[in-house]
PDB file of C-alpha atoms in Angstrom:
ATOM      1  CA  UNK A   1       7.659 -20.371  11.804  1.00 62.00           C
ATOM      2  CA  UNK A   2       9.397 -17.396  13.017  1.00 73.00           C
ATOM      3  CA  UNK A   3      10.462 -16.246   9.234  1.00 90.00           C
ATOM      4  CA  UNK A   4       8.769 -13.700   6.875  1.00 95.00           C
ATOM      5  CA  UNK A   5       9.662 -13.798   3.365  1.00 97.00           C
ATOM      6  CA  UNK A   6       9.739 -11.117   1.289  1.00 98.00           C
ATOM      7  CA  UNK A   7       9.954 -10.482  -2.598  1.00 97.00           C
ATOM      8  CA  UNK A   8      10.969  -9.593  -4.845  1.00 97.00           C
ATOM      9  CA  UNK A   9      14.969  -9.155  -4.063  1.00 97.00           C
ATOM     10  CA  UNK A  10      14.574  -5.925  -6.638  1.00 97.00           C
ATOM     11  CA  UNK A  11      12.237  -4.286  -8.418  1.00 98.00           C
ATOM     12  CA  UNK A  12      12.720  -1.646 -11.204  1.00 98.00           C
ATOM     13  CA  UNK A  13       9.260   0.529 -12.380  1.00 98.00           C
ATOM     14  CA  UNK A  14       9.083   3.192 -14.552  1.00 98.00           C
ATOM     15  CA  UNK A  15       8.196   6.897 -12.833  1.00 98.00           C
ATOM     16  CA  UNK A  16       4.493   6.812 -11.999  1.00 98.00           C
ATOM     17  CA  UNK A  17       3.842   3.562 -11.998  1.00 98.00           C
ATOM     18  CA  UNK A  18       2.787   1.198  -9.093  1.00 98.00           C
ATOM     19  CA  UNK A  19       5.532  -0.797  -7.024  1.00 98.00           C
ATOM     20  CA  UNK A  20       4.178  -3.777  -4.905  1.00 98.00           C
ATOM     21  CA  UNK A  21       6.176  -5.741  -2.518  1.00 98.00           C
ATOM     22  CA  UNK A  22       5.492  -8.828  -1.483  1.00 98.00           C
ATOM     23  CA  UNK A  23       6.008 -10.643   1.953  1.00 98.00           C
ATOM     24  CA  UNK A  24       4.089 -13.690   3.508  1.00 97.00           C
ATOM     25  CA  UNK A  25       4.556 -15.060   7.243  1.00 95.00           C
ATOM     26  CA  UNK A  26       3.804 -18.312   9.045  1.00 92.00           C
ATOM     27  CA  UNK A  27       3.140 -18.024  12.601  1.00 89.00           C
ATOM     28  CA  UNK A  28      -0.261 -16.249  13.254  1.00 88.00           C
ATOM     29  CA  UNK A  29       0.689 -15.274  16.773  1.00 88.00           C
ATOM     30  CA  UNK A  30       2.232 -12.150  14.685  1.00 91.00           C
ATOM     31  CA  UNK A  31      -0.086  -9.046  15.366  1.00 89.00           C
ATOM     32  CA  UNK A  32       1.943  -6.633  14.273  1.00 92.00           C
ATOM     33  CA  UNK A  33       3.028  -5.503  10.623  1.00 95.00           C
ATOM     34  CA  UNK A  34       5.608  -2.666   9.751  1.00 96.00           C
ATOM     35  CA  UNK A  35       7.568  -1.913   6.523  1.00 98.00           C
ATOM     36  CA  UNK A  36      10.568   0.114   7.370  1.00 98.00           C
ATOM     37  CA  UNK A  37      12.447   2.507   4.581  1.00 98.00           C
ATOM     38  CA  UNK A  38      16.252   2.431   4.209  1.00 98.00           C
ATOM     39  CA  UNK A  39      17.724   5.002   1.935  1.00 97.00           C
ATOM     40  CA  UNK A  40      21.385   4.898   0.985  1.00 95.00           C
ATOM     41  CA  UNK A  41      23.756   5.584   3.669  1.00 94.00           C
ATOM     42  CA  UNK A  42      21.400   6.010   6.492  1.00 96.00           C
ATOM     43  CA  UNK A  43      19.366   3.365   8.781  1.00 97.00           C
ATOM     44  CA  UNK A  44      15.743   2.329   8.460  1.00 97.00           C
ATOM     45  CA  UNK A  45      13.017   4.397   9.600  1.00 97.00           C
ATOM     46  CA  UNK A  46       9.120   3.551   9.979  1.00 97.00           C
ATOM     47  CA  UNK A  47       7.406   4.282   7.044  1.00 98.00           C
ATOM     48  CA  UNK A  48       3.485   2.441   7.565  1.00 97.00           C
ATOM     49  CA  UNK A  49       2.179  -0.356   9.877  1.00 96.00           C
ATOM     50  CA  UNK A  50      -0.775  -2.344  10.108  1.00 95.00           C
ATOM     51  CA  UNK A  51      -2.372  -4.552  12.554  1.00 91.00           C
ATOM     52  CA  UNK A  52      -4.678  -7.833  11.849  1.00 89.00           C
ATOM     53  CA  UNK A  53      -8.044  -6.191  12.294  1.00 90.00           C
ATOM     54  CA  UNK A  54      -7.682  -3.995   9.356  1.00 93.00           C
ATOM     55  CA  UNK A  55      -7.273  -5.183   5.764  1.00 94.00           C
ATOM     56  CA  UNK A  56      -5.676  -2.260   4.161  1.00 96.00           C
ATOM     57  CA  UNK A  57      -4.210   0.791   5.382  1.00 97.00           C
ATOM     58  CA  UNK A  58      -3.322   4.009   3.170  1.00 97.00           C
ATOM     59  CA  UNK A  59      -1.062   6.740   4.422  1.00 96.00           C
ATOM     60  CA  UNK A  60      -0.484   9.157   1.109  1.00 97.00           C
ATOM     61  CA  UNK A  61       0.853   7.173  -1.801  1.00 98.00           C
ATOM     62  CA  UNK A  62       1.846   4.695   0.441  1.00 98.00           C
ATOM     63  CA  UNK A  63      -0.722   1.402   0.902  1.00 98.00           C
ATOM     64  CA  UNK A  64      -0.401  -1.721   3.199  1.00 97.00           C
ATOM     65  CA  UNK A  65      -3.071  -4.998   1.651  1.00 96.00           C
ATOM     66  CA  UNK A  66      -3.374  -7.553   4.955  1.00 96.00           C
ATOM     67  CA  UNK A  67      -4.599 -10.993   3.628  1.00 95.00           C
ATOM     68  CA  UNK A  68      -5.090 -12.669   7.144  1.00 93.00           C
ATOM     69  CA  UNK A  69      -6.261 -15.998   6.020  1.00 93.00           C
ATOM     70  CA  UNK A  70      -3.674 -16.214   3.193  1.00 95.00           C
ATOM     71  CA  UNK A  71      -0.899 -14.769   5.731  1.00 95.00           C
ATOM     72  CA  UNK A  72       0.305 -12.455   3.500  1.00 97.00           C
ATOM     73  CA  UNK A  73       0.922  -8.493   3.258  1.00 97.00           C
ATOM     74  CA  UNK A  74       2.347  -6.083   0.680  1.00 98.00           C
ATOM     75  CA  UNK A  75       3.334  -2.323   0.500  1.00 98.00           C
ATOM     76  CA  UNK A  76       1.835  -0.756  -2.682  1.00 98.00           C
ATOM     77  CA  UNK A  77       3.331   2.430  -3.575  1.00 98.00           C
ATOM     78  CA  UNK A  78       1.047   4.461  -6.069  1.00 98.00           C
ATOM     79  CA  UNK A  79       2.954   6.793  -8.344  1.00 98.00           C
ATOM     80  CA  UNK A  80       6.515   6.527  -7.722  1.00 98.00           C
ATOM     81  CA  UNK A  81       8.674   8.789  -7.748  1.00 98.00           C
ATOM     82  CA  UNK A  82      12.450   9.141  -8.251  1.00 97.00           C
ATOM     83  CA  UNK A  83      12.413   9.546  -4.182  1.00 97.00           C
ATOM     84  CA  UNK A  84      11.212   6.354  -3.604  1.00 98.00           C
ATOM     85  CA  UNK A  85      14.370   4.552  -4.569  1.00 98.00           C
ATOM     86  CA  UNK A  86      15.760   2.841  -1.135  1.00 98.00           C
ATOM     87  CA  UNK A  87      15.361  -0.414   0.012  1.00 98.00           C
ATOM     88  CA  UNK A  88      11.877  -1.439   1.459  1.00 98.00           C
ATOM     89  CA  UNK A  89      12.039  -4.469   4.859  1.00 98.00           C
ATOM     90  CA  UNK A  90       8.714  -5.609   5.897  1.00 98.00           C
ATOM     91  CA  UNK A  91       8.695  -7.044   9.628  1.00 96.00           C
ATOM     92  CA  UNK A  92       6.594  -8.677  11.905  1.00 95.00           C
ATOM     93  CA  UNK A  93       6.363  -8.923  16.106  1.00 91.00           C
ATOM     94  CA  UNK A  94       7.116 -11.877  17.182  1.00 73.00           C
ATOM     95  CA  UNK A  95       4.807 -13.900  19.116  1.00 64.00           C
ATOM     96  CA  UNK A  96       7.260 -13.313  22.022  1.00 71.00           C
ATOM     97  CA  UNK A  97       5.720  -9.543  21.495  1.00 64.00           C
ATOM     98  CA  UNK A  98       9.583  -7.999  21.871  1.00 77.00           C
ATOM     99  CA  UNK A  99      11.351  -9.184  18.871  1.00 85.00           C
ATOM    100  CA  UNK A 100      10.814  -7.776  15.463  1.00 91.00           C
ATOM    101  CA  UNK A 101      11.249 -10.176  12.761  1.00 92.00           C
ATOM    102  CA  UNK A 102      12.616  -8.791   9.621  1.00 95.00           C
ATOM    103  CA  UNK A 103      12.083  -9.535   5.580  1.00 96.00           C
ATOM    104  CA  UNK A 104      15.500 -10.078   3.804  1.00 96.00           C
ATOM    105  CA  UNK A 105      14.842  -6.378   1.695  1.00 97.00           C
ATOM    106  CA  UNK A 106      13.855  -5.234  -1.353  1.00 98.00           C
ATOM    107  CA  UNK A 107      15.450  -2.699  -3.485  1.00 98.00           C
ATOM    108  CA  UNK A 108      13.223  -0.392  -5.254  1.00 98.00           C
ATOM    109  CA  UNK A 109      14.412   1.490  -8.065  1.00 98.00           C
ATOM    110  CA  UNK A 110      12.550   4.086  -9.990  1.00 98.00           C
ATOM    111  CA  UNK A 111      13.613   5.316 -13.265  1.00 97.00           C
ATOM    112  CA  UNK A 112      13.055   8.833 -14.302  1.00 93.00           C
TER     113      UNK A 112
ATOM    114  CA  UNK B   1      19.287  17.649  18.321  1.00 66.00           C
ATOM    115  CA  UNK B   2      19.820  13.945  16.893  1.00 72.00           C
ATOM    116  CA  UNK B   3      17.490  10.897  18.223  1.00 93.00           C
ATOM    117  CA  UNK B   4      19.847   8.733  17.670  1.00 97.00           C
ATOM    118  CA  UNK B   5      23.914   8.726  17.592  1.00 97.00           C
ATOM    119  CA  UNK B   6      26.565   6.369  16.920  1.00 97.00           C
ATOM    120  CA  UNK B   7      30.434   6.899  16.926  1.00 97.00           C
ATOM    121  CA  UNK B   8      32.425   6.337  15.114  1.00 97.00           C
ATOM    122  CA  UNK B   9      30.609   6.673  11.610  1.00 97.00           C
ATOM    123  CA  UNK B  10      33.340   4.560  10.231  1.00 97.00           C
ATOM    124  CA  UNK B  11      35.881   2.274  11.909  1.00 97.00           C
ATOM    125  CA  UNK B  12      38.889   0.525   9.338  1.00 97.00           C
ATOM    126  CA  UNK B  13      40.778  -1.685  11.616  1.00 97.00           C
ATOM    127  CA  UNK B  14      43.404  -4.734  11.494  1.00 97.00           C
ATOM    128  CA  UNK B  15      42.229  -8.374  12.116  1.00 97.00           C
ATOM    129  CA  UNK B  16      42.779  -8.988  15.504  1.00 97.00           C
ATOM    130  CA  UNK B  17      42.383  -6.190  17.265  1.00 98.00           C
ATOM    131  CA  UNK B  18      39.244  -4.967  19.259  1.00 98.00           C
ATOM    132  CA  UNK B  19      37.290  -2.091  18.876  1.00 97.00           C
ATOM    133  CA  UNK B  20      34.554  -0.204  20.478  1.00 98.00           C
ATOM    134  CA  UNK B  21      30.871   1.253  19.046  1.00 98.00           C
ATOM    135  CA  UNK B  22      29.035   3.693  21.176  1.00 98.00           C
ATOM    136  CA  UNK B  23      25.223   4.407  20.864  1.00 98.00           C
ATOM    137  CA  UNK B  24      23.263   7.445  22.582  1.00 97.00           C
ATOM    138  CA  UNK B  25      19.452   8.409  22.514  1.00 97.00           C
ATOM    139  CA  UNK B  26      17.957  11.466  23.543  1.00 96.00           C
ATOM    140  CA  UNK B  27      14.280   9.747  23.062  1.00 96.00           C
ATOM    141  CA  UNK B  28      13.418   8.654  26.398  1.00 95.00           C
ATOM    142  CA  UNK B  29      13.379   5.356  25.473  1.00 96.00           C
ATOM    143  CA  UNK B  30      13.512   1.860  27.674  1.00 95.00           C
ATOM    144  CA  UNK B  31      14.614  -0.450  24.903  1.00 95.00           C
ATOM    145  CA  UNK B  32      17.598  -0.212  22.918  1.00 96.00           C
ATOM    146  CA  UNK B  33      19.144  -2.711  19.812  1.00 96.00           C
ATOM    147  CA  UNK B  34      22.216  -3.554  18.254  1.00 97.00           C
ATOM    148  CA  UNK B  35      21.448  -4.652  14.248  1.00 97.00           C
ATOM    149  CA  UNK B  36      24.606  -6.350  12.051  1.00 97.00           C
ATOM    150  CA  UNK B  37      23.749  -5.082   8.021  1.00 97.00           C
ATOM    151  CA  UNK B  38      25.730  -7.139   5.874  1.00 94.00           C
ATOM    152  CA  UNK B  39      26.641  -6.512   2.209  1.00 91.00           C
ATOM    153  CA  UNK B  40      23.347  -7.905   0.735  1.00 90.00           C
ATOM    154  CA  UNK B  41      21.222  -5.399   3.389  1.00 91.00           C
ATOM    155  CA  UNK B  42      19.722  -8.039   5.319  1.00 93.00           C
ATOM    156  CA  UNK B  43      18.810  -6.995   9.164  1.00 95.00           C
ATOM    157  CA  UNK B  44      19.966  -9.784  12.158  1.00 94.00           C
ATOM    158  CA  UNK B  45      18.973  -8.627  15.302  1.00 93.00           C
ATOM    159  CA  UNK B  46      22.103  -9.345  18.002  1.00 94.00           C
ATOM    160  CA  UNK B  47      21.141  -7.623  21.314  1.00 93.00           C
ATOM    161  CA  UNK B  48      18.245  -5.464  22.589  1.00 92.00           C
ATOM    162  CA  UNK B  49      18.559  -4.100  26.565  1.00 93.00           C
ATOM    163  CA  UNK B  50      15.044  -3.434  27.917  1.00 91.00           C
ATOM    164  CA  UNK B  51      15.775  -1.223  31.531  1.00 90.00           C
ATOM    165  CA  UNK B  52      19.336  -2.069  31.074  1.00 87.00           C
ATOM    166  CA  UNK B  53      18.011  -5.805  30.959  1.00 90.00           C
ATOM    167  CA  UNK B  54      19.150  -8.245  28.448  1.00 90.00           C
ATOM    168  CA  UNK B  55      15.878  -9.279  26.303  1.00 88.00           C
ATOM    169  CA  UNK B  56      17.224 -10.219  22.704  1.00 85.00           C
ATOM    170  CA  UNK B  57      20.814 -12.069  22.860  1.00 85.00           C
ATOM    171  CA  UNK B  58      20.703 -13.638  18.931  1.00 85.00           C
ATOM    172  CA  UNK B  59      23.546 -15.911  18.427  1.00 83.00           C
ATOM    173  CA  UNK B  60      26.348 -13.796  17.429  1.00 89.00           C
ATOM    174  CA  UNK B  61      30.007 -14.785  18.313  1.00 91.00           C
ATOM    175  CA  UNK B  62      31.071 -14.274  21.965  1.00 92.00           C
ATOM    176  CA  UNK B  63      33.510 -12.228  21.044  1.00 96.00           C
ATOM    177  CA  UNK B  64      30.650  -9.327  20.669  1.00 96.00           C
ATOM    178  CA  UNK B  65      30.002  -8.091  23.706  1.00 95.00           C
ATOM    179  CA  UNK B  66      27.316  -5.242  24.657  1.00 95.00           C
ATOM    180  CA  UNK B  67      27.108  -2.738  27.914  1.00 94.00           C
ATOM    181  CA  UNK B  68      24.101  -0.616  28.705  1.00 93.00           C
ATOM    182  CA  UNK B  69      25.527   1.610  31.246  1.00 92.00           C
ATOM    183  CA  UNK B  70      22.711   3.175  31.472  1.00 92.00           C
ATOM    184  CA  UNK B  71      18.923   3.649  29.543  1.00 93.00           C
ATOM    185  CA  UNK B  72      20.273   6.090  27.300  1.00 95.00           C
ATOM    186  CA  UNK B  73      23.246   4.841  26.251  1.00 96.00           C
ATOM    187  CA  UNK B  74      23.988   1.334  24.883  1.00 96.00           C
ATOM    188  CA  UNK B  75      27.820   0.125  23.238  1.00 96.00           C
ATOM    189  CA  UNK B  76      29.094  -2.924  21.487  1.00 97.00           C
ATOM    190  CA  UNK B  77      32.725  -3.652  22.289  1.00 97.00           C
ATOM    191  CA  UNK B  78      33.743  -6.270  19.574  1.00 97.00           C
ATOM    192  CA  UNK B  79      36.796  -8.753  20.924  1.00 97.00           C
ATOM    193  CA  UNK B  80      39.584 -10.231  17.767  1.00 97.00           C
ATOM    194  CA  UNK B  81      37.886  -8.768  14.964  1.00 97.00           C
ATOM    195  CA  UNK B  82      38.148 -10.880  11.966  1.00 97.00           C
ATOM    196  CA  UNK B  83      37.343  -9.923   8.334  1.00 96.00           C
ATOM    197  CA  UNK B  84      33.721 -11.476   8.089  1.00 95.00           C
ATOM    198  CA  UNK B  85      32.590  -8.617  10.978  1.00 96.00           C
ATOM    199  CA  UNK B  86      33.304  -6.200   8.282  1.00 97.00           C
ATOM    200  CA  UNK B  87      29.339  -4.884   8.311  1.00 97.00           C
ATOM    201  CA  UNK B  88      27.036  -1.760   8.979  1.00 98.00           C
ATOM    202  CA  UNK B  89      26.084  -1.632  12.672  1.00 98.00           C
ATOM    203  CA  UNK B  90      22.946   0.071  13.386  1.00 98.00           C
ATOM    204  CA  UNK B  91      21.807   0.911  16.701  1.00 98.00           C
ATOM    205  CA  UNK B  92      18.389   1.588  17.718  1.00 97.00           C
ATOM    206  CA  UNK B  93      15.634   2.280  20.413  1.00 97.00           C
ATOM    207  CA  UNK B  94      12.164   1.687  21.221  1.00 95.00           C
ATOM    208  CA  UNK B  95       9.748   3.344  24.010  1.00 94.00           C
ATOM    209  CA  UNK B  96       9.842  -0.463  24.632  1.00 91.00           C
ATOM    210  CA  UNK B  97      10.129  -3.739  23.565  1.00 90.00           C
ATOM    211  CA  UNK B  98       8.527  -3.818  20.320  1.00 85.00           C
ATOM    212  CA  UNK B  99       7.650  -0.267  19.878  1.00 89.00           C
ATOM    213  CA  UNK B 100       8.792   1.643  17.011  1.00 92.00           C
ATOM    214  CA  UNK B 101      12.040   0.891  16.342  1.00 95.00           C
ATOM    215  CA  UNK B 102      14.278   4.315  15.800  1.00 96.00           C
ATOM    216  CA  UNK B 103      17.743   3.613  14.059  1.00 97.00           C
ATOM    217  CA  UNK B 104      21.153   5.273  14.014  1.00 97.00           C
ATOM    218  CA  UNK B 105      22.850   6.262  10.682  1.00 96.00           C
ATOM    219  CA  UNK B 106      25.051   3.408  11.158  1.00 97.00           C
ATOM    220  CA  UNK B 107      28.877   2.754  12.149  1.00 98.00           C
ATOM    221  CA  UNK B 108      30.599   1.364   9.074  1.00 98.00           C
ATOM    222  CA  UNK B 109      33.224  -1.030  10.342  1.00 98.00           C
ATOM    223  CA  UNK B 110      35.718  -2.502   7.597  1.00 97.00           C
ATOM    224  CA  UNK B 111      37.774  -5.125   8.895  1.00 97.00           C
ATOM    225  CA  UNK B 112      41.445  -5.522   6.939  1.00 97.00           C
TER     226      UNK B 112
END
């Protein structure tokens, strides 16, 4: 109950095009929804959050879709750029409210 | 300047022998984390200190061992190393348990 899978394990897309990743959860005492960004070399940083009350969430080119009732969320990235290459964790609070629970990664790589 | 420091960047060491990771912020945080990266990029939480208070304590060998001397500052002494501890080691802090989580670049320990 305390997982949150995440997919794909990769994902290659062309320059400009739209990346989605994927991640789905089981315990709905989660309230909480981040997707960190980890570039080569360097540790993850915040890149967009959501919380439950809110179905999507945009922040530039970057775009959180909440599906409460199906317990799933993704992280859409319109146009994407060279730049956006890193690996992408979604995460979720734990119902314990302290304890971040992490998606296993994706690697996003976009070719020129 | 930095939020977020760890030393050594990179650690090569023998099996056996027992080394030390040291982790400062200058964030004013309360909560502070100790992350294992292994080779495949997934994220396991092993410690947070909340106040100096230990709040996360994952099960990770007891030969890890962390100190929080203090709010700021928060180490991971590491007893017998042996060659599957060969990982990234991110620290990080939050304003507290559950906030935004704010990594280090990482100490990359290589165990030989």
């Amino acid at each position: 109950q305390q997982q949150v899978k995440q997919s794909p394990q990769s994902l290659i897309v062309q320059k400009g095009g739209i990346s989605i990743i994927n991640c789905a959860y089981e315990n709905t005492a989660f309230d909480y929804f981040p997707w960190y960004q980890q570039f080569p070399g360097k540790g993850p940083a915040l890149l967009i959050a959501i919380r439950p009350d809110v179905s999507e969430k945009k922040e530039g080119r970057f775009t959180i879709s909440f599906n409460k009732s199906a317990k799933q969320f993704s992280l859409h990235i319109m146009d994407s750029q060279p730049g956006d290459s890193a690996t992408y964790f979604c995460a979720a609070l734990g119902d314990s409210n302290y304890q971040l629970i992490w998606g296993a990664g994706t690697k996003l790589i976009i070719k020129p | 300047d930095t939020a977020v420091s760890q030393t050594p960047k990179y650690l090569v060491t023998q099996m056996g022998n027992d080394k030390s990771i040291k982790c400062e912020q200058n964030l004013g945080h309360d909560t502070m984390y100790w992350y294992k990266q292994d080779s495949k990029k997934f994220l396991k939480i092993m410690f947070s200190y909340n106040n100096k208070e230990l709040i996360i304590n994952e099960t990770v060998p007891n030969r890890f061992s962390p100190k929080s001397p203090d709010k700021a500052h928060l180490n991971l002494h590491i007893n017998s190393l042996e060659l599957g501890d060969s990982a990234v080691y991110f620290c990080a802090s939050s304003r507290g348990p559950g906030g935004t989580q704010y990594f280090g670049p990482g100490t990359r320990l290589l165990v030989l």
